[in-house]
Protein backbone atom coordinates (compact mmCIF):
# COMPACT_ATOMS: atom_id res chain seq x y z
CA UNK A 1 0.00 0.00 0.00
CA UNK A 2 1.15 3.50 -0.75
CA UNK A 3 -0.27 6.93 -0.11
CA UNK A 4 0.21 10.53 -1.13
CA UNK A 5 -0.96 13.75 0.41
CA UNK A 6 -0.38 17.40 -0.36
CA UNK A 7 0.91 18.85 2.91
CA UNK A 8 1.58 22.33 1.57
CA UNK A 9 4.84 24.05 2.38
CA UNK A 10 7.33 22.80 4.92
CA UNK A 11 10.75 21.30 5.41
CA UNK A 12 11.97 17.86 4.40
CA UNK A 13 11.77 16.85 8.07
CA UNK A 14 8.13 17.99 8.21
CA UNK A 15 7.37 15.79 5.20
CA UNK A 16 9.27 12.78 6.61
CA UNK A 17 7.58 13.00 10.03
CA UNK A 18 4.09 13.51 8.60
CA UNK A 19 4.66 10.62 6.19
CA UNK A 20 5.73 8.34 9.03
CA UNK A 21 2.80 9.42 11.23
CA UNK A 22 0.26 8.79 8.45
CA UNK A 23 1.96 5.48 7.57
CA UNK A 24 1.84 4.35 11.21
CA UNK A 25 -1.86 5.22 11.37
CA UNK A 26 -2.58 3.25 8.20
CA UNK A 27 -0.54 0.26 9.40
CA UNK A 28 -2.42 0.28 12.72
CA UNK A 29 -5.77 0.28 10.88
CA UNK A 30 -4.58 -2.70 8.84
CA UNK A 31 -3.67 -4.45 12.12
CA UNK A 32 -0.05 -4.92 11.07
CA UNK A 33 2.00 -6.13 14.04
CA UNK A 34 5.59 -6.14 12.74
CA UNK A 35 6.60 -2.97 10.93
CA UNK A 36 9.77 -1.68 9.33
CA UNK A 37 9.95 2.06 8.66
CA UNK A 38 12.62 3.39 6.32
CA UNK A 39 13.47 7.07 6.03
CA UNK A 40 16.27 8.90 4.30
CA UNK A 41 16.47 11.44 7.13
CA UNK A 42 18.98 10.65 9.88
CA UNK A 43 17.43 13.51 11.86
CA UNK A 44 14.06 11.73 11.85
CA UNK A 45 15.58 8.35 12.77
CA UNK A 46 17.39 9.93 15.70
CA UNK A 47 14.38 12.01 16.76
CA UNK A 48 12.12 8.93 16.87
CA UNK A 49 14.58 6.51 18.47
CA UNK A 50 16.49 8.73 20.93
CA UNK A 51 14.09 9.90 23.63
CA UNK A 52 16.72 12.26 25.06
CA UNK A 53 16.87 14.25 21.81
CA UNK A 54 15.17 17.64 22.07
CA UNK A 55 13.34 18.72 18.91
CA UNK A 56 11.29 21.77 19.81
CA UNK A 57 10.09 22.47 16.25
CA UNK A 58 8.65 18.96 15.86
CA UNK A 59 7.94 18.04 19.49
CA UNK A 60 4.21 17.26 19.09
CA UNK A 61 4.61 15.34 15.82
CA UNK A 62 7.50 13.26 17.20
CA UNK A 63 5.51 12.48 20.36
CA UNK A 64 2.57 11.41 18.20
CA UNK A 65 4.77 9.08 16.11
CA UNK A 66 6.36 7.58 19.23
CA UNK A 67 2.93 7.01 20.73
CA UNK A 68 1.67 5.32 17.56
CA UNK A 69 4.61 2.87 17.60
CA UNK A 70 3.24 1.48 20.88
CA UNK A 71 0.34 -0.09 18.93
CA UNK A 72 2.67 -2.59 17.25
CA UNK A 73 4.43 -5.68 18.51
CA UNK A 74 7.65 -4.46 16.90
CA UNK A 75 8.63 -1.35 14.93
CA UNK A 76 12.07 -1.00 13.39
CA UNK A 77 12.91 2.54 12.31
CA UNK A 78 15.98 2.67 10.13
CA UNK A 79 17.87 4.95 7.79
CA UNK A 80 18.09 4.31 4.07
CA UNK A 81 19.93 6.43 1.56
CA UNK A 82 17.85 8.69 -0.64
CA UNK A 83 19.06 6.97 -3.79
CA UNK A 84 17.53 3.70 -2.55
CA UNK A 85 14.24 5.30 -1.53
CA UNK A 86 12.75 5.93 -4.98
CA UNK A 87 9.11 5.00 -4.30
CA UNK A 88 8.85 7.39 -1.36
CA UNK A 89 10.39 10.24 -3.37
CA UNK A 90 8.05 9.56 -6.30
CA UNK A 91 4.98 9.55 -4.04
CA UNK A 92 6.12 12.77 -2.33
CA UNK A 93 6.48 14.50 -5.69
CA UNK A 94 3.05 13.20 -6.73
CA UNK A 95 1.51 14.39 -3.47
CA UNK A 96 2.95 17.88 -3.93
CA UNK A 97 1.10 18.19 -7.25
CA UNK A 98 -2.21 16.72 -6.10
CA UNK A 99 -5.37 18.69 -5.57
CA UNK A 100 -7.06 15.85 -3.66
CA UNK A 101 -6.32 15.97 0.06
CA UNK A 102 -5.28 12.33 0.47
CA UNK A 103 -5.00 9.27 -1.80
CA UNK A 104 -4.09 5.65 -1.05
CA UNK A 105 -2.85 3.17 -3.62
CA UNK A 106 -3.60 -0.55 -3.32
CA UNK A 107 -1.58 -1.50 -6.38
CA UNK A 108 1.45 -0.31 -8.31
CA UNK A 109 0.42 2.44 -10.70
CA UNK A 110 2.30 3.38 -13.88
CA UNK A 111 3.68 6.64 -12.45
CA UNK A 112 5.62 4.78 -9.73
CA UNK A 113 6.22 1.34 -11.24
CA UNK A 114 9.75 2.21 -12.37
CA UNK A 115 10.64 3.49 -8.89
CA UNK A 116 9.18 0.34 -7.33
CA UNK A 117 11.27 -1.88 -9.61
CA UNK A 118 14.43 0.01 -8.69
CA UNK A 119 13.76 -0.27 -4.94
CA UNK A 120 12.70 -3.94 -5.10
CA UNK A 121 15.76 -4.96 -7.09
CA UNK A 122 18.19 -2.98 -4.94
CA UNK A 123 19.12 -0.60 -7.74
CA UNK A 124 20.02 2.92 -6.80
CA UNK A 125 18.92 6.03 -8.60
CA UNK A 126 21.74 8.48 -9.02
CA UNK A 127 21.11 12.14 -8.52
CA UNK A 128 22.88 14.98 -10.20
CA UNK A 129 24.34 17.67 -7.99
CA UNK A 130 25.97 20.85 -9.13
CA UNK A 131 29.09 22.21 -7.54
CA UNK A 132 30.17 25.76 -8.14
CA UNK A 133 33.92 25.99 -8.28
CA UNK A 134 35.58 29.28 -7.59
CA UNK A 135 38.70 29.04 -9.75
CA UNK A 136 39.66 32.66 -9.27
CA UNK A 137 41.92 33.13 -6.30
PDB file of C-alpha atoms in Angstrom:
ATOM      1  CA  UNK A   1       0.000   0.000   0.000  1.00  0.00           C
ATOM      2  CA  UNK A   2       1.149   3.495  -0.747  1.00  0.00           C
ATOM      3  CA  UNK A   3      -0.268   6.926  -0.107  1.00  0.00           C
ATOM      4  CA  UNK A   4       0.206  10.532  -1.125  1.00  0.00           C
ATOM      5  CA  UNK A   5      -0.956  13.753   0.407  1.00  0.00           C
ATOM      6  CA  UNK A   6      -0.380  17.405  -0.358  1.00  0.00           C
ATOM      7  CA  UNK A   7       0.906  18.849   2.913  1.00  0.00           C
ATOM      8  CA  UNK A   8       1.576  22.328   1.573  1.00  0.00           C
ATOM      9  CA  UNK A   9       4.844  24.050   2.375  1.00  0.00           C
ATOM     10  CA  UNK A  10       7.332  22.797   4.923  1.00  0.00           C
ATOM     11  CA  UNK A  11      10.751  21.296   5.411  1.00  0.00           C
ATOM     12  CA  UNK A  12      11.972  17.864   4.395  1.00  0.00           C
ATOM     13  CA  UNK A  13      11.771  16.850   8.075  1.00  0.00           C
ATOM     14  CA  UNK A  14       8.133  17.989   8.212  1.00  0.00           C
ATOM     15  CA  UNK A  15       7.365  15.791   5.201  1.00  0.00           C
ATOM     16  CA  UNK A  16       9.267  12.783   6.615  1.00  0.00           C
ATOM     17  CA  UNK A  17       7.581  13.003  10.028  1.00  0.00           C
ATOM     18  CA  UNK A  18       4.088  13.509   8.602  1.00  0.00           C
ATOM     19  CA  UNK A  19       4.655  10.620   6.189  1.00  0.00           C
ATOM     20  CA  UNK A  20       5.727   8.344   9.029  1.00  0.00           C
ATOM     21  CA  UNK A  21       2.797   9.417  11.228  1.00  0.00           C
ATOM     22  CA  UNK A  22       0.264   8.790   8.450  1.00  0.00           C
ATOM     23  CA  UNK A  23       1.963   5.482   7.566  1.00  0.00           C
ATOM     24  CA  UNK A  24       1.840   4.349  11.205  1.00  0.00           C
ATOM     25  CA  UNK A  25      -1.861   5.215  11.369  1.00  0.00           C
ATOM     26  CA  UNK A  26      -2.582   3.248   8.198  1.00  0.00           C
ATOM     27  CA  UNK A  27      -0.539   0.257   9.405  1.00  0.00           C
ATOM     28  CA  UNK A  28      -2.423   0.278  12.719  1.00  0.00           C
ATOM     29  CA  UNK A  29      -5.772   0.284  10.878  1.00  0.00           C
ATOM     30  CA  UNK A  30      -4.580  -2.696   8.838  1.00  0.00           C
ATOM     31  CA  UNK A  31      -3.667  -4.447  12.120  1.00  0.00           C
ATOM     32  CA  UNK A  32      -0.047  -4.918  11.068  1.00  0.00           C
ATOM     33  CA  UNK A  33       2.001  -6.131  14.045  1.00  0.00           C
ATOM     34  CA  UNK A  34       5.594  -6.143  12.743  1.00  0.00           C
ATOM     35  CA  UNK A  35       6.599  -2.973  10.933  1.00  0.00           C
ATOM     36  CA  UNK A  36       9.772  -1.682   9.327  1.00  0.00           C
ATOM     37  CA  UNK A  37       9.948   2.059   8.662  1.00  0.00           C
ATOM     38  CA  UNK A  38      12.624   3.388   6.325  1.00  0.00           C
ATOM     39  CA  UNK A  39      13.468   7.069   6.030  1.00  0.00           C
ATOM     40  CA  UNK A  40      16.267   8.902   4.297  1.00  0.00           C
ATOM     41  CA  UNK A  41      16.465  11.436   7.135  1.00  0.00           C
ATOM     42  CA  UNK A  42      18.979  10.652   9.876  1.00  0.00           C
ATOM     43  CA  UNK A  43      17.434  13.510  11.861  1.00  0.00           C
ATOM     44  CA  UNK A  44      14.064  11.733  11.852  1.00  0.00           C
ATOM     45  CA  UNK A  45      15.577   8.348  12.767  1.00  0.00           C
ATOM     46  CA  UNK A  46      17.390   9.926  15.704  1.00  0.00           C
ATOM     47  CA  UNK A  47      14.379  12.005  16.761  1.00  0.00           C
ATOM     48  CA  UNK A  48      12.124   8.934  16.867  1.00  0.00           C
ATOM     49  CA  UNK A  49      14.579   6.510  18.466  1.00  0.00           C
ATOM     50  CA  UNK A  50      16.490   8.726  20.926  1.00  0.00           C
ATOM     51  CA  UNK A  51      14.089   9.897  23.628  1.00  0.00           C
ATOM     52  CA  UNK A  52      16.715  12.265  25.062  1.00  0.00           C
ATOM     53  CA  UNK A  53      16.874  14.249  21.807  1.00  0.00           C
ATOM     54  CA  UNK A  54      15.174  17.643  22.069  1.00  0.00           C
ATOM     55  CA  UNK A  55      13.336  18.721  18.915  1.00  0.00           C
ATOM     56  CA  UNK A  56      11.288  21.772  19.811  1.00  0.00           C
ATOM     57  CA  UNK A  57      10.091  22.466  16.253  1.00  0.00           C
ATOM     58  CA  UNK A  58       8.649  18.961  15.858  1.00  0.00           C
ATOM     59  CA  UNK A  59       7.935  18.041  19.488  1.00  0.00           C
ATOM     60  CA  UNK A  60       4.207  17.264  19.087  1.00  0.00           C
ATOM     61  CA  UNK A  61       4.615  15.345  15.822  1.00  0.00           C
ATOM     62  CA  UNK A  62       7.498  13.257  17.203  1.00  0.00           C
ATOM     63  CA  UNK A  63       5.512  12.476  20.359  1.00  0.00           C
ATOM     64  CA  UNK A  64       2.565  11.414  18.204  1.00  0.00           C
ATOM     65  CA  UNK A  65       4.769   9.082  16.111  1.00  0.00           C
ATOM     66  CA  UNK A  66       6.361   7.578  19.229  1.00  0.00           C
ATOM     67  CA  UNK A  67       2.928   7.007  20.732  1.00  0.00           C
ATOM     68  CA  UNK A  68       1.672   5.319  17.561  1.00  0.00           C
ATOM     69  CA  UNK A  69       4.605   2.875  17.601  1.00  0.00           C
ATOM     70  CA  UNK A  70       3.236   1.475  20.875  1.00  0.00           C
ATOM     71  CA  UNK A  71       0.344  -0.085  18.926  1.00  0.00           C
ATOM     72  CA  UNK A  72       2.671  -2.587  17.248  1.00  0.00           C
ATOM     73  CA  UNK A  73       4.431  -5.680  18.514  1.00  0.00           C
ATOM     74  CA  UNK A  74       7.652  -4.459  16.902  1.00  0.00           C
ATOM     75  CA  UNK A  75       8.633  -1.349  14.934  1.00  0.00           C
ATOM     76  CA  UNK A  76      12.068  -0.996  13.389  1.00  0.00           C
ATOM     77  CA  UNK A  77      12.914   2.542  12.313  1.00  0.00           C
ATOM     78  CA  UNK A  78      15.984   2.670  10.130  1.00  0.00           C
ATOM     79  CA  UNK A  79      17.873   4.945   7.791  1.00  0.00           C
ATOM     80  CA  UNK A  80      18.085   4.307   4.069  1.00  0.00           C
ATOM     81  CA  UNK A  81      19.926   6.428   1.558  1.00  0.00           C
ATOM     82  CA  UNK A  82      17.848   8.695  -0.641  1.00  0.00           C
ATOM     83  CA  UNK A  83      19.061   6.968  -3.792  1.00  0.00           C
ATOM     84  CA  UNK A  84      17.526   3.698  -2.552  1.00  0.00           C
ATOM     85  CA  UNK A  85      14.237   5.300  -1.529  1.00  0.00           C
ATOM     86  CA  UNK A  86      12.746   5.926  -4.979  1.00  0.00           C
ATOM     87  CA  UNK A  87       9.112   5.003  -4.298  1.00  0.00           C
ATOM     88  CA  UNK A  88       8.853   7.392  -1.361  1.00  0.00           C
ATOM     89  CA  UNK A  89      10.386  10.236  -3.372  1.00  0.00           C
ATOM     90  CA  UNK A  90       8.046   9.561  -6.296  1.00  0.00           C
ATOM     91  CA  UNK A  91       4.981   9.550  -4.038  1.00  0.00           C
ATOM     92  CA  UNK A  92       6.122  12.773  -2.328  1.00  0.00           C
ATOM     93  CA  UNK A  93       6.476  14.501  -5.689  1.00  0.00           C
ATOM     94  CA  UNK A  94       3.047  13.195  -6.725  1.00  0.00           C
ATOM     95  CA  UNK A  95       1.506  14.393  -3.474  1.00  0.00           C
ATOM     96  CA  UNK A  96       2.948  17.881  -3.925  1.00  0.00           C
ATOM     97  CA  UNK A  97       1.103  18.194  -7.249  1.00  0.00           C
ATOM     98  CA  UNK A  98      -2.212  16.724  -6.099  1.00  0.00           C
ATOM     99  CA  UNK A  99      -5.367  18.694  -5.571  1.00  0.00           C
ATOM    100  CA  UNK A 100      -7.057  15.855  -3.663  1.00  0.00           C
ATOM    101  CA  UNK A 101      -6.317  15.966   0.065  1.00  0.00           C
ATOM    102  CA  UNK A 102      -5.282  12.330   0.466  1.00  0.00           C
ATOM    103  CA  UNK A 103      -5.004   9.272  -1.796  1.00  0.00           C
ATOM    104  CA  UNK A 104      -4.093   5.654  -1.053  1.00  0.00           C
ATOM    105  CA  UNK A 105      -2.852   3.167  -3.618  1.00  0.00           C
ATOM    106  CA  UNK A 106      -3.601  -0.547  -3.315  1.00  0.00           C
ATOM    107  CA  UNK A 107      -1.584  -1.496  -6.384  1.00  0.00           C
ATOM    108  CA  UNK A 108       1.446  -0.309  -8.309  1.00  0.00           C
ATOM    109  CA  UNK A 109       0.420   2.442 -10.702  1.00  0.00           C
ATOM    110  CA  UNK A 110       2.302   3.382 -13.879  1.00  0.00           C
ATOM    111  CA  UNK A 111       3.684   6.639 -12.454  1.00  0.00           C
ATOM    112  CA  UNK A 112       5.619   4.785  -9.732  1.00  0.00           C
ATOM    113  CA  UNK A 113       6.216   1.337 -11.236  1.00  0.00           C
ATOM    114  CA  UNK A 114       9.752   2.212 -12.375  1.00  0.00           C
ATOM    115  CA  UNK A 115      10.639   3.489  -8.886  1.00  0.00           C
ATOM    116  CA  UNK A 116       9.177   0.344  -7.335  1.00  0.00           C
ATOM    117  CA  UNK A 117      11.268  -1.882  -9.612  1.00  0.00           C
ATOM    118  CA  UNK A 118      14.431   0.007  -8.687  1.00  0.00           C
ATOM    119  CA  UNK A 119      13.757  -0.274  -4.944  1.00  0.00           C
ATOM    120  CA  UNK A 120      12.698  -3.936  -5.101  1.00  0.00           C
ATOM    121  CA  UNK A 121      15.764  -4.957  -7.095  1.00  0.00           C
ATOM    122  CA  UNK A 122      18.191  -2.979  -4.942  1.00  0.00           C
ATOM    123  CA  UNK A 123      19.117  -0.599  -7.744  1.00  0.00           C
ATOM    124  CA  UNK A 124      20.021   2.918  -6.803  1.00  0.00           C
ATOM    125  CA  UNK A 125      18.924   6.035  -8.605  1.00  0.00           C
ATOM    126  CA  UNK A 126      21.742   8.482  -9.017  1.00  0.00           C
ATOM    127  CA  UNK A 127      21.107  12.139  -8.523  1.00  0.00           C
ATOM    128  CA  UNK A 128      22.884  14.981 -10.195  1.00  0.00           C
ATOM    129  CA  UNK A 129      24.343  17.667  -7.993  1.00  0.00           C
ATOM    130  CA  UNK A 130      25.969  20.850  -9.125  1.00  0.00           C
ATOM    131  CA  UNK A 131      29.093  22.206  -7.542  1.00  0.00           C
ATOM    132  CA  UNK A 132      30.166  25.762  -8.137  1.00  0.00           C
ATOM    133  CA  UNK A 133      33.918  25.990  -8.277  1.00  0.00           C
ATOM    134  CA  UNK A 134      35.584  29.281  -7.592  1.00  0.00           C
ATOM    135  CA  UNK A 135      38.701  29.035  -9.745  1.00  0.00           C
ATOM    136  CA  UNK A 136      39.664  32.659  -9.272  1.00  0.00           C
ATOM    137  CA  UNK A 137      41.916  33.129  -6.304  1.00  0.00           C
TER     138      UNK A 137
END
